[in-house]
Coordinates of C-alpha atoms and ligand atoms in Angstrom, one line a residue:
X1 CA -44.0 42.4 -55.8
X2 CA -46.0 39.6 -57.6
X3 CA -42.9 38.5 -59.5
X4 CA -41.0 38.3 -56.2
X5 CA -43.7 36.1 -54.8
X6 CA -43.6 33.8 -57.8
X7 CA -39.8 33.6 -57.6
X8 CA -39.9 32.7 -53.9
X9 CA -42.6 30.1 -54.5
X10 CA -40.5 28.4 -57.3
X11 CA -37.5 28.3 -55.0
X12 CA -39.5 26.7 -52.2
X13 CA -41.0 24.1 -54.6
X14 CA -37.5 23.3 -56.0
X15 CA -36.0 23.0 -52.5
X16 CA -38.9 20.7 -51.5
X17 CA -38.5 18.4 -54.6
X18 CA -34.7 18.1 -54.1
X19 CA -35.2 17.3 -50.4
X20 CA -37.6 14.5 -51.4
X21 CA -35.1 13.1 -53.8
X22 CA -32.4 13.1 -51.2
X23 CA -34.6 11.3 -48.7
X24 CA -35.4 8.7 -51.2
X25 CA -31.7 8.1 -51.9
X26 CA -30.8 7.8 -48.3
X27 CA -33.7 5.5 -47.5
X28 CA -32.9 3.2 -50.5
X29 CA -29.2 3.0 -49.6
X30 CA -29.9 2.4 -46.0
X31 CA -32.5 -0.3 -46.6
X32 CA -30.7 -2.2 -49.5
X33 CA -29.5 -5.4 -47.8
X34 CA -26.0 -6.6 -48.3
X35 CA -25.5 -9.1 -51.1
X36 CA -23.6 -12.3 -50.5
X37 CA -20.7 -12.8 -52.9
X38 CA -22.4 -16.0 -54.2
X39 CA -24.9 -18.5 -52.9
X40 CA -26.0 -22.0 -53.9
X41 CA -28.7 -24.3 -52.7
X42 CA -29.7 -27.9 -53.8
X43 CA -32.3 -30.5 -53.1
X44 CA -32.5 -34.2 -53.7
X45 CA -36.2 -34.5 -53.3
X46 CA -38.9 -34.0 -50.6
X47 CA -40.4 -37.2 -49.2
X48 CA -40.9 -39.5 -46.3
X49 CA -37.4 -40.9 -45.5
X50 CA -37.6 -42.3 -42.0
X51 CA -35.2 -40.5 -39.7
X52 CA -34.1 -43.8 -38.1
X53 CA -32.3 -45.1 -41.1
X54 CA -28.9 -46.6 -40.3
X55 CA -26.2 -44.1 -39.4
X56 CA -24.0 -45.4 -42.2
X57 CA -26.7 -44.7 -44.8
X58 CA -27.2 -41.2 -43.3
X59 CA -23.5 -40.4 -43.7
X60 CA -23.6 -41.8 -47.2
X61 CA -26.4 -39.4 -48.1
X62 CA -24.8 -36.4 -46.4
X63 CA -21.6 -37.1 -48.3
X64 CA -23.3 -37.2 -51.7
X65 CA -25.0 -33.9 -50.9
X66 CA -21.7 -32.4 -49.8
X67 CA -20.0 -33.6 -52.9
X68 CA -22.8 -32.2 -55.1
X69 CA -22.8 -28.7 -53.6
X70 CA -19.0 -28.5 -53.6
X71 CA -19.2 -28.7 -57.4
X72 CA -21.4 -25.7 -57.8
X73 CA -19.7 -23.7 -55.0
X74 CA -16.3 -24.2 -56.6
X75 CA -17.6 -22.7 -59.9
X76 CA -19.2 -19.7 -58.1
X77 CA -16.2 -19.1 -55.9
X78 CA -13.9 -18.8 -58.9
X79 CA -16.2 -16.4 -60.6
X80 CA -18.1 -18.8 -62.8
X81 CA -21.8 -18.3 -63.8
X82 CA -24.8 -19.4 -61.8
X83 CA -25.9 -21.2 -64.9
X84 CA -22.7 -23.3 -65.1
X85 CA -23.0 -24.0 -61.3
X86 CA -26.6 -25.2 -61.7
X87 CA -25.9 -27.4 -64.7
X88 CA -22.8 -29.1 -63.4
X89 CA -24.3 -29.7 -59.9
X90 CA -27.4 -31.2 -61.3
X91 CA -25.5 -33.3 -63.8
X92 CA -23.5 -34.8 -60.9
X93 CA -26.7 -35.7 -59.1
X94 CA -28.2 -37.2 -62.2
X95 CA -25.3 -39.5 -62.5
X96 CA -25.8 -40.6 -58.9
X97 CA -28.3 -43.5 -58.7
X98 CA -29.5 -42.5 -55.2
X99 CA -31.7 -39.7 -56.7
X100 CA -34.8 -40.0 -58.9
X101 CA -33.2 -38.2 -61.8
X102 CA -30.9 -39.3 -64.6
X103 CA -29.4 -42.7 -63.7
X104 CA -31.7 -43.3 -60.7
X105 CA -35.0 -42.4 -62.5
X106 CA -38.0 -44.3 -61.3
X107 CA -40.1 -46.6 -63.6
X108 CA -43.4 -45.8 -65.3
X109 CA -46.4 -48.0 -65.2
X110 CA -45.3 -49.3 -68.6
X111 CA -41.9 -50.3 -67.0
X112 CA -40.0 -47.6 -68.7
X113 CA -37.9 -44.6 -67.5
X114 CA -39.1 -41.2 -68.8
X115 CA -37.1 -38.2 -67.7
X116 CA -38.0 -34.5 -67.4
X117 CA -35.8 -31.5 -66.7
X118 CA -35.8 -27.7 -67.0
X119 CA -33.5 -24.8 -66.7
X120 CA -33.9 -21.0 -66.4
X121 CA -31.6 -18.0 -66.6
X122 CA -32.8 -15.1 -64.4
X123 CA -30.8 -12.5 -66.3
X124 CA -32.2 -13.0 -69.8
X125 CA -35.4 -14.8 -68.6
X126 CA -34.6 -17.4 -71.2
X127 CA -35.6 -21.0 -70.3
X128 CA -35.3 -24.5 -71.7
X129 CA -36.9 -27.9 -70.9
X130 CA -37.2 -31.5 -72.0
X131 CA -40.1 -33.9 -71.1
X132 CA -40.5 -37.7 -71.4
X133 CA -37.0 -38.4 -72.7
X134 CA -35.6 -42.0 -72.5
X135 CA -32.1 -41.9 -74.0
X136 CA -30.5 -38.6 -72.9
X137 CA -27.9 -39.4 -70.2
X138 CA -28.2 -35.9 -68.6
X139 CA -31.6 -34.3 -69.3
X140 CA -30.4 -31.1 -67.5
X141 CA -27.8 -30.6 -70.3
X142 CA -30.5 -31.0 -72.9
X143 CA -32.7 -28.5 -71.1
X144 CA -29.9 -25.9 -71.1
X145 CA -29.2 -26.7 -74.8
X146 CA -32.9 -26.1 -75.6
X147 CA -32.5 -22.7 -74.0
X148 CA -29.2 -21.8 -75.5
X149 CA -29.4 -23.4 -79.0
X150 CA -33.1 -23.5 -80.0
X151 CA -35.9 -21.0 -80.5
X152 CA -38.2 -23.1 -78.2
X153 CA -38.6 -23.5 -74.5
X154 CA -39.9 -27.1 -74.3
X155 CA -39.2 -30.2 -76.4
X156 CA -40.6 -33.7 -75.6
X157 CA -39.9 -37.3 -76.3
X158 CA -38.4 -38.3 -79.7
X159 CA -38.1 -34.7 -80.9
X160 CA -36.1 -33.8 -77.8
X161 CA -33.9 -36.8 -78.2
X162 CA -33.2 -35.9 -81.9
X163 CA -32.3 -32.4 -80.8
X164 CA -30.0 -33.8 -78.1
X165 CA -28.2 -35.9 -80.7
X166 CA -27.8 -32.9 -83.0
X167 CA -26.3 -31.0 -80.1
X168 CA -23.7 -33.7 -79.5
X169 CA -25.0 -34.6 -76.0
X170 CA -24.2 -38.1 -74.6
X171 CA -26.9 -40.6 -75.5
X172 CA -27.5 -43.9 -73.8
X173 CA -29.6 -47.1 -74.2
X174 CA -32.9 -47.0 -72.2
X175 CA -31.5 -49.8 -70.2
X176 CA -28.9 -47.5 -68.7
X177 CA -31.6 -46.2 -66.4
X178 CA -32.4 -49.6 -64.9
X179 CA -31.8 -49.9 -61.2
X180 CA -32.9 -52.9 -59.2
X181 CA -34.4 -50.9 -56.3
X182 CA -36.6 -48.8 -58.6
X183 CA -37.6 -51.9 -60.5
X184 CA -38.6 -53.7 -57.3
X185 CA -40.6 -50.6 -56.1
X186 CA -42.6 -50.6 -59.3
X187 CA -43.3 -54.3 -59.1
X188 CA -44.5 -54.0 -55.6
X189 CA -46.8 -51.1 -56.5
X190 CA -48.2 -53.1 -59.5
X191 CA -48.8 -56.1 -57.3
X192 CA -50.7 -53.9 -54.8
X193 CA -52.6 -52.2 -57.6
X194 CA -53.9 -55.6 -58.8
X195 CA -55.1 -56.4 -55.3
X196 CA -56.6 -53.0 -54.5
X197 CA -57.4 -51.7 -58.0
X198 CA -55.8 -48.5 -56.7
X199 CA -54.5 -45.7 -58.8
X200 CA -51.2 -43.8 -58.9
X201 CA -52.6 -41.2 -56.5
X202 CA -53.7 -43.9 -54.0
X203 CA -50.1 -45.1 -54.1
X204 CA -48.6 -41.8 -53.7
X205 CA -48.1 -41.6 -49.9
X206 CA -45.8 -44.6 -50.2
X207 CA -43.7 -43.5 -53.1
X208 CA -40.3 -42.1 -52.7
X209 CA -39.4 -38.7 -54.1
X210 CA -35.8 -37.9 -55.0
X211 CA -36.0 -35.3 -57.8
X212 CA -33.0 -33.0 -57.9
X213 CA -32.8 -29.3 -58.2
X214 CA -30.4 -26.3 -57.8
X215 CA -30.7 -22.5 -57.5
X216 CA -27.7 -20.2 -57.5
X217 CA -26.6 -16.6 -57.4
X218 CA -23.2 -15.7 -58.9
X219 CA -20.7 -12.9 -58.3
X220 CA -22.3 -10.8 -61.1
X221 CA -25.7 -10.9 -59.3
X222 CA -27.2 -13.4 -61.8
X223 CA -29.7 -16.0 -60.7
X224 CA -30.3 -19.4 -62.3
X225 CA -32.3 -22.5 -61.4
X226 CA -32.8 -26.0 -62.7
X227 CA -34.7 -29.2 -61.9
X228 CA -34.4 -32.8 -63.1
X229 CA -36.5 -35.9 -62.3
X230 CA -37.7 -39.3 -63.3
X231 CA -41.2 -38.2 -62.2
X232 CA -43.3 -40.5 -60.0
X233 CA -43.1 -44.3 -59.8
X234 CA -46.0 -45.9 -61.7
X235 CA -46.8 -42.7 -63.7
X236 CA -48.8 -43.5 -66.8
X237 CA -49.9 -42.3 -70.2
X238 CA -46.7 -40.2 -70.7
X239 CA -47.6 -38.2 -67.6
X240 CA -45.3 -35.1 -67.2
X241 CA -45.0 -33.4 -63.8
X242 CA -44.0 -29.9 -62.7
X243 CA -40.3 -30.4 -63.0
X244 CA -39.9 -29.5 -66.7
X245 CA -42.6 -26.8 -66.5
X246 CA -41.2 -23.3 -66.2
X247 CA -43.2 -21.4 -63.6
X248 CA -44.3 -24.7 -61.9
X249 CA -41.1 -26.6 -61.0
X250 CA -38.5 -24.1 -61.9
X251 CA -38.2 -20.3 -62.2
X252 CA -35.5 -17.6 -62.0
X253 CA -35.7 -13.8 -62.2
X254 CA -32.8 -11.6 -61.3
X255 CA -35.2 -9.1 -59.7
X256 CA -36.5 -11.7 -57.2
X257 CA -35.3 -15.2 -56.8
X258 CA -34.3 -18.6 -58.3
X259 CA -36.3 -21.6 -57.3
X260 CA -36.5 -25.4 -57.8
X261 CA -39.5 -27.4 -56.5
X262 CA -40.0 -31.0 -55.6
X263 CA -43.1 -32.9 -54.6
X264 CA -46.5 -34.0 -56.0
X265 CA -46.2 -32.3 -59.4
X266 CA -49.9 -32.0 -60.1
X267 CA -50.2 -29.6 -57.3
X268 CA -47.2 -27.6 -58.2
X269 CA -48.5 -27.2 -61.8
X270 CA -52.0 -26.2 -60.7
X271 CA -50.6 -23.6 -58.3
X272 CA -47.8 -22.4 -60.6
X273 CA -45.6 -22.6 -57.4
X274 CA -42.2 -21.5 -58.8
X275 CA -43.6 -18.4 -60.5
X276 CA -46.0 -17.7 -57.6
X277 CA -43.0 -17.4 -55.2
X278 CA -41.3 -14.9 -57.5
X279 CA -44.6 -13.0 -58.0
X280 CA -45.3 -12.7 -54.2
X281 CA -41.9 -11.1 -53.9
X282 CA -42.2 -8.9 -56.9
X283 CA -45.8 -7.6 -56.5
X284 CA -46.4 -8.2 -52.8
X285 CA -43.0 -7.1 -51.6
X286 CA -42.8 -10.2 -49.5
X287 CA -39.4 -11.6 -48.3
X288 CA -38.3 -14.9 -49.9
X289 CA -38.7 -16.8 -46.7
X290 CA -42.2 -15.5 -45.9
X291 CA -43.5 -16.1 -49.4
X292 CA -42.0 -19.6 -49.6
X293 CA -43.4 -20.6 -46.2
X294 CA -46.8 -19.3 -47.0
X295 CA -47.0 -21.3 -50.2
X296 CA -45.5 -24.6 -49.0
X297 CA -46.3 -24.7 -45.3
X298 CA -49.7 -23.1 -45.3
X299 CA -51.4 -23.2 -48.7
X300 CA -50.1 -26.4 -50.2
X301 CA -50.2 -28.2 -46.9
X302 CA -53.8 -27.3 -46.4
X303 CA -54.8 -29.1 -49.6
X304 CA -52.3 -32.0 -49.1
X305 CA -50.0 -30.9 -51.8
X306 CA -46.9 -32.7 -50.6
X307 CA -43.5 -31.3 -51.3
X308 CA -41.1 -28.5 -50.9
X309 CA -38.7 -26.1 -52.6
X310 CA -35.3 -24.6 -52.5
X311 CA -34.7 -21.0 -53.4
X312 CA -32.2 -18.2 -53.2
X313 CA -33.0 -14.5 -53.6
X314 CA -30.9 -11.7 -55.2
X315 CA -29.1 -11.0 -52.0
X316 CA -28.2 -14.7 -51.4
X317 CA -30.8 -15.4 -48.7
X318 CA -32.1 -19.0 -48.7
X319 CA -35.5 -20.6 -48.3
X320 CA -36.1 -24.4 -48.1
X321 CA -39.6 -25.2 -46.7
X322 CA -41.1 -28.7 -47.1
X323 CA -44.3 -30.1 -45.8
X324 CA -43.2 -33.7 -46.0
X325 CA -41.1 -35.4 -43.3
X326 CA -37.8 -35.0 -45.2
X327 CA -36.1 -33.1 -47.9
X328 CA -32.5 -33.8 -49.0
X329 CA -30.8 -30.5 -49.2
X330 CA -27.6 -28.5 -48.9
X331 CA -26.6 -24.8 -49.2
X332 CA -23.5 -22.8 -49.2
X333 CA -22.3 -19.2 -49.3
X334 CA -19.3 -17.5 -47.9
X335 CA -19.3 -18.2 -44.1
X336 CA -22.2 -20.5 -44.2
X337 CA -22.6 -24.2 -45.2
X338 CA -25.2 -26.8 -44.3
X339 CA -26.3 -30.3 -45.3
X340 CA -29.6 -31.7 -43.9
X341 CA -32.3 -34.3 -44.6
X342 CA -34.8 -33.8 -41.8
X343 CA -35.3 -31.0 -39.4
X344 CA -31.7 -31.5 -38.4
Ligands
LIG401 N1 -42.2 -33.1 -58.8 C1 -41.8 -34.4 -59.4 C2 -43.0 -34.8 -60.3 O1 -44.1 -34.6 -59.9 C3 -41.6 -35.4 -58.4 C4 -40.7 -35.0 -57.2 O2 -40.3 -33.9 -57.1 O3 -40.3 -35.9 -56.5 O4 -42.7 -35.4 -61.3

């Protein structure tokens, strides 16, 4: 009699365990959102571009963003990797003097151009970055080379340049980065500074942003992100912002999202914004959009940390919050495409 009771109890327990397993399977399958085949999002900096700029200029800016995203989208569409899409798209934007990255990098207080960039692969969690470089034509390529070809994550100044030469990357004279508009901006700020004895931070509200960044999801489900910048006009003492700092300006993790930030770098470093976004998704189970809005539109805004971010999650959902008046951006995935600067 006792044996029968034990036998029946075991059967009931086994039946219960197996029914729990089934429920879990069904729930997981039902709640797993559909993944976009591929997805890509870019930014060309958050800032204060007035919305009444001439129509011709608006169209010129839209066209550049369209051309940039088309490069990455083509790569992803044909089955290329998110890393290639990010690198090639950013390199194109670096060669475009409109943005504060590569050719269009702004001037430092010492009248030089010091460039920063970073790159991260969400599959391997490997990353690379360069800071304060003055002769590498495309810092994003150097950042990826640091990731792929060195045992380090971040190289700076002369050492980073020596490494880039060894890797056969295209090098240029520092004068390659001269643009009249950026030069004039610095001269105006230096003049003002003399009058007001102001500092970089006092000047900040007038400075233009224009950093570039890209986040992408490929057909294999791999996420990657990259960011490139000339930093902030009138930066001094070899200041380095968030853009080349993994976890601050750039982050990618296949289990959450890929993200590239833009804005007042000191805030993005202090609040480890890029990693924080991923962490809120990973540990707080938040959606990409909720987490991104909370960080940029609530928390950073409350402390006047100006800026924004672009991000894509592992399903191909986008987020692009910014607490400034404008953020150059574009995104694309099958059946969806958009280019915008303001709330347009
Ligand atoms: N985050 C960049 C920096 O602080 C600037 C920018 O995004 O415009 O260097």
